[in-house]
Every structure is written in structure tokens, then in C-alpha cells.
Coordinates of C-alpha atoms in Angstrom, one line a residue:
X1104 CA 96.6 101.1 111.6
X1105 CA 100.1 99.4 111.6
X1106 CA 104.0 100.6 112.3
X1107 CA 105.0 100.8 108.5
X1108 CA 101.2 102.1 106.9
X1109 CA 101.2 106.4 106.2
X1110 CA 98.9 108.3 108.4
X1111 CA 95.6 108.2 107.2
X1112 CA 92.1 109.1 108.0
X1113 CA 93.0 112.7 109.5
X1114 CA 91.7 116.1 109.1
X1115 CA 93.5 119.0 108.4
X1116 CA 93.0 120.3 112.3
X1117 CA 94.2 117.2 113.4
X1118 CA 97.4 117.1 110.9
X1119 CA 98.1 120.7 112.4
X1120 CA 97.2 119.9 115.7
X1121 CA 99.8 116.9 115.3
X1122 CA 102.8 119.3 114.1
X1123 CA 101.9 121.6 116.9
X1124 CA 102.6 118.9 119.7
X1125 CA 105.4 117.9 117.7
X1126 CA 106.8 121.3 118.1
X1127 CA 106.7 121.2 121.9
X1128 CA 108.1 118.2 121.8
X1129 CA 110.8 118.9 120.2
X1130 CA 111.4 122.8 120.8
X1131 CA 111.8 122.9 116.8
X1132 CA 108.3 124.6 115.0
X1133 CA 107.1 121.5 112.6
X1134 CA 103.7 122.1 110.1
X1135 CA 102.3 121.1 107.1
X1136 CA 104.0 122.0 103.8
X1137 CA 103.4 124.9 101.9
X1138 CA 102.0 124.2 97.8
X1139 CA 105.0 125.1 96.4
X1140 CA 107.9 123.2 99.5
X1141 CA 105.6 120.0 98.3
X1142 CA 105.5 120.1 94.9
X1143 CA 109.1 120.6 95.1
X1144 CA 109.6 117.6 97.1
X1145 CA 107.5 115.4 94.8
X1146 CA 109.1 116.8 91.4
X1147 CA 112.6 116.5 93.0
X1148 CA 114.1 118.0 90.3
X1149 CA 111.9 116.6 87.4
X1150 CA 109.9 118.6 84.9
X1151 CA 106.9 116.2 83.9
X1152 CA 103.1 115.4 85.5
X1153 CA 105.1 112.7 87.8
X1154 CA 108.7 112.1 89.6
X1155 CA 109.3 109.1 87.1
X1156 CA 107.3 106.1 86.2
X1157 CA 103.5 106.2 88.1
X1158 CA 103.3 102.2 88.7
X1159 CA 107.0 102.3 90.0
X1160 CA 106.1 105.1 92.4
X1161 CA 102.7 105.0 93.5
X1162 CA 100.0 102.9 94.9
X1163 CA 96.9 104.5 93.1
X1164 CA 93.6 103.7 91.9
X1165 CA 95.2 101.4 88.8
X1166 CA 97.4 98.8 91.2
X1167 CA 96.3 99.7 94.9
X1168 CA 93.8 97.1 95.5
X1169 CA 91.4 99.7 97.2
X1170 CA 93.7 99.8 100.2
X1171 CA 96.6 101.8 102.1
X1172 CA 99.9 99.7 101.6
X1173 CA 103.0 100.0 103.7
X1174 CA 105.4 103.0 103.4
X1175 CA 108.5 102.4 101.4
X1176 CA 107.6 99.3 99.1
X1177 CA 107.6 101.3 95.9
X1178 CA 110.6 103.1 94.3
X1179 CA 111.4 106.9 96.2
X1180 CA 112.0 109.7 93.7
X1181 CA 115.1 111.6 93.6
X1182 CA 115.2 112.8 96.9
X1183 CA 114.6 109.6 98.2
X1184 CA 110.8 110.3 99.3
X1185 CA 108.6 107.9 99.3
X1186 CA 104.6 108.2 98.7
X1187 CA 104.4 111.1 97.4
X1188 CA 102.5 109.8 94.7
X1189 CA 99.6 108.1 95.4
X1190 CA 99.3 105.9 98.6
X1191 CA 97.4 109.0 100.5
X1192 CA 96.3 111.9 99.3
X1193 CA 98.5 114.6 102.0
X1194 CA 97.0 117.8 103.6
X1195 CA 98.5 121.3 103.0
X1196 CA 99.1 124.2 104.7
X1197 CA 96.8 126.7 102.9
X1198 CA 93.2 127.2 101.6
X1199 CA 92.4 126.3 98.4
X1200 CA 91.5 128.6 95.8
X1201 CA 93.5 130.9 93.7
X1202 CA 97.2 131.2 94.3
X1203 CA 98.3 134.8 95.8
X1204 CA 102.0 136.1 96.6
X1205 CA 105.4 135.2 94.5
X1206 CA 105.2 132.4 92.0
X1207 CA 108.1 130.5 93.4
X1208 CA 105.9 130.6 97.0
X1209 CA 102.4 131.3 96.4
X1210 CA 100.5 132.0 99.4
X1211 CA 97.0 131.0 98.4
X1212 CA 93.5 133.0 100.1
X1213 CA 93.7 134.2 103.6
X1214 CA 90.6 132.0 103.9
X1215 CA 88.2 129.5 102.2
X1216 CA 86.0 126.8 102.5
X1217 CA 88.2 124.5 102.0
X1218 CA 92.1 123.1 102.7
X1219 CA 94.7 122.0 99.5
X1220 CA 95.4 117.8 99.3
X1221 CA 98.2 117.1 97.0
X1222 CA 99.3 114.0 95.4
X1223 CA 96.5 111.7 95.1
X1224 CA 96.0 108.6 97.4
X1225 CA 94.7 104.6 96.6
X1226 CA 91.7 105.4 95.4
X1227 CA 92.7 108.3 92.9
X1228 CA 93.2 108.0 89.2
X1229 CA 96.4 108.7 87.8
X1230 CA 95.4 112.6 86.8
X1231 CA 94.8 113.3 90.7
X1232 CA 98.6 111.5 91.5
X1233 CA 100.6 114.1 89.4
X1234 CA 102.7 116.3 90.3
X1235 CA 100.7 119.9 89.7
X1236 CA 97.2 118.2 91.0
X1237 CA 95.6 119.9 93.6
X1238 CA 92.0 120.2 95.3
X1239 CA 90.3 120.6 98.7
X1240 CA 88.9 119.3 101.2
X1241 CA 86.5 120.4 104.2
X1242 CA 89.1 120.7 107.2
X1243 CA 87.0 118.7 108.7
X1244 CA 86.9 115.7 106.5
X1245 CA 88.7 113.0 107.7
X1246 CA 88.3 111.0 104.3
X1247 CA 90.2 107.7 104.5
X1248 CA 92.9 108.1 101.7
X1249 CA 93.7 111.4 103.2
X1250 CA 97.0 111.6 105.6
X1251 CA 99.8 114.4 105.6
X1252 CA 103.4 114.7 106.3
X1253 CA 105.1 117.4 108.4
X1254 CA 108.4 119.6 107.6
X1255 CA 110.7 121.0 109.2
X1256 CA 111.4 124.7 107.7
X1257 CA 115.2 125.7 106.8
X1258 CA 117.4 126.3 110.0
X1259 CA 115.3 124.6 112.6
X1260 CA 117.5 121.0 111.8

């Protein structure tokens, strides 16, 4: 609902419905992030429950005003990312659950009832905005704070 707001109001099948046009688009295979490739893009190198300072980074429950705001208007972490605190909470790729596979990458169930969010949105409280948060959602929710962001996976640049 505006050129400079985040996504918002999606479900998970419509976030990955999104990448998949993307990829035709494009010839390049886009998706949702794994657990572990978006944690690591919201710690950016950090070791603590946020990037750096919460009300420098994030529109959350505290300062939001019960809205989306535009992308961009608070400070980007170290990798110069912006919202990846707060603003909207942001769709995974896998179920939620207990994590499987390596601990660098876990994998998560093969299935579930429901899909991974990460990072909180405007209506969260700070505990949901750090960085190690995560919970689920029906796929088929399309709550209002929740939006996602796609990657591109190494060597498809």
C-alpha cells in the first residue's frame, strides 16, 4: 500500500508464489530465506538479542504507532539491511518445529502445521523483534504485520 512501505499482508504461498514468478522473470531461482541465511543477515555479525540499539532499528510495538512505516527511515545494521527488526514480521522457508540437519543450516521438519516468521513486525514487543525469535504461522494467514523478503542463493548474482 505505497512505493516505499515493506510487503505486508501475505501468506507464506503467496511470498513463495512471488519468488517463483521472480525466478521466471529473471532466469535466476529466488525464495524465501532459510532460519539460519536470516538470522545471519539480521545479526550481521553481532552476538546479542538485536543488531544494535532496538528504537534505532526497529518500528515495533514500543514506537510504531500501530502502523507499517516506510522502508529505510530507521538505522540499517551492519550489512546495511534495513527492517529486519520489527516493521513486519518476514516469512521463512521451512516449517516450524524442531530444528533438524547441521547447526550452522538447520533444516527444520519435513512438514508441520505451521511456517517460521522471524523478526517481529509493528505490533510485536521487543522479545518477538530479536534476533533468535521465531514462531509460526498458518501458511495461510495473511496477518497484517506479516511480509517476507526474497534471496538470491550464492552464485545465481
Amino acid at each position: 500500500k505505497g512505493d516505499d512501505l515493506p510487503v505486508e499482508t501475505v501468506t507464506w504461498n503467496d511470498a513463495k508464489d512471488f519468488c517463483q514468478k521472480l525466478s521466471g522473470m529473471t532466469g535466476k531461482t529466488y525464495r524465501l530465506p532459510t532460519e539460519a541465511e536470516w538470522e545471519y543477515a539480521c545479526r550481521s555479525r553481532t552476538t546479542g538479542a538485536y543488531a544494535d540499539d532496538l528504537d534505532t532499528m526497529a518500528w515495533y510495538l514500543n514506537n510504531s504507532g500501530n502502523k507499517t512505516h516506510p522502508v529505510g527511515q530507521k538505522q540499517a545494521n551492519a550489512f546495511g539491511l534495513y527492517d529486519m527488526h520489527g516493521n513486519v514480521e518476514e516469512w521463512c522457508l521451512y516449517w516450524n518445529g524442531a530444528y533438524f540437519g547441521t547447526v550452522t543450516d538447520p533444516t527444520g521438519p519435513s512438514e508441520d502445521s505451521y511456517r517460521v516468521c522471524r523478526g517481529g513486525g509493528w505490533g510485536s514487543g521487543a522479545d518477538y523483534c530479536q534476533v533468535g525469535s521465531r514462531y509460526g504461522h498458518d501458511p495461510d494467514s495473511a496477518d497484517c504485520g506479516t511480509g517476507f523478503r526474497s534471496v538470491l542463493p550464492p552464485g545465481q548474482s
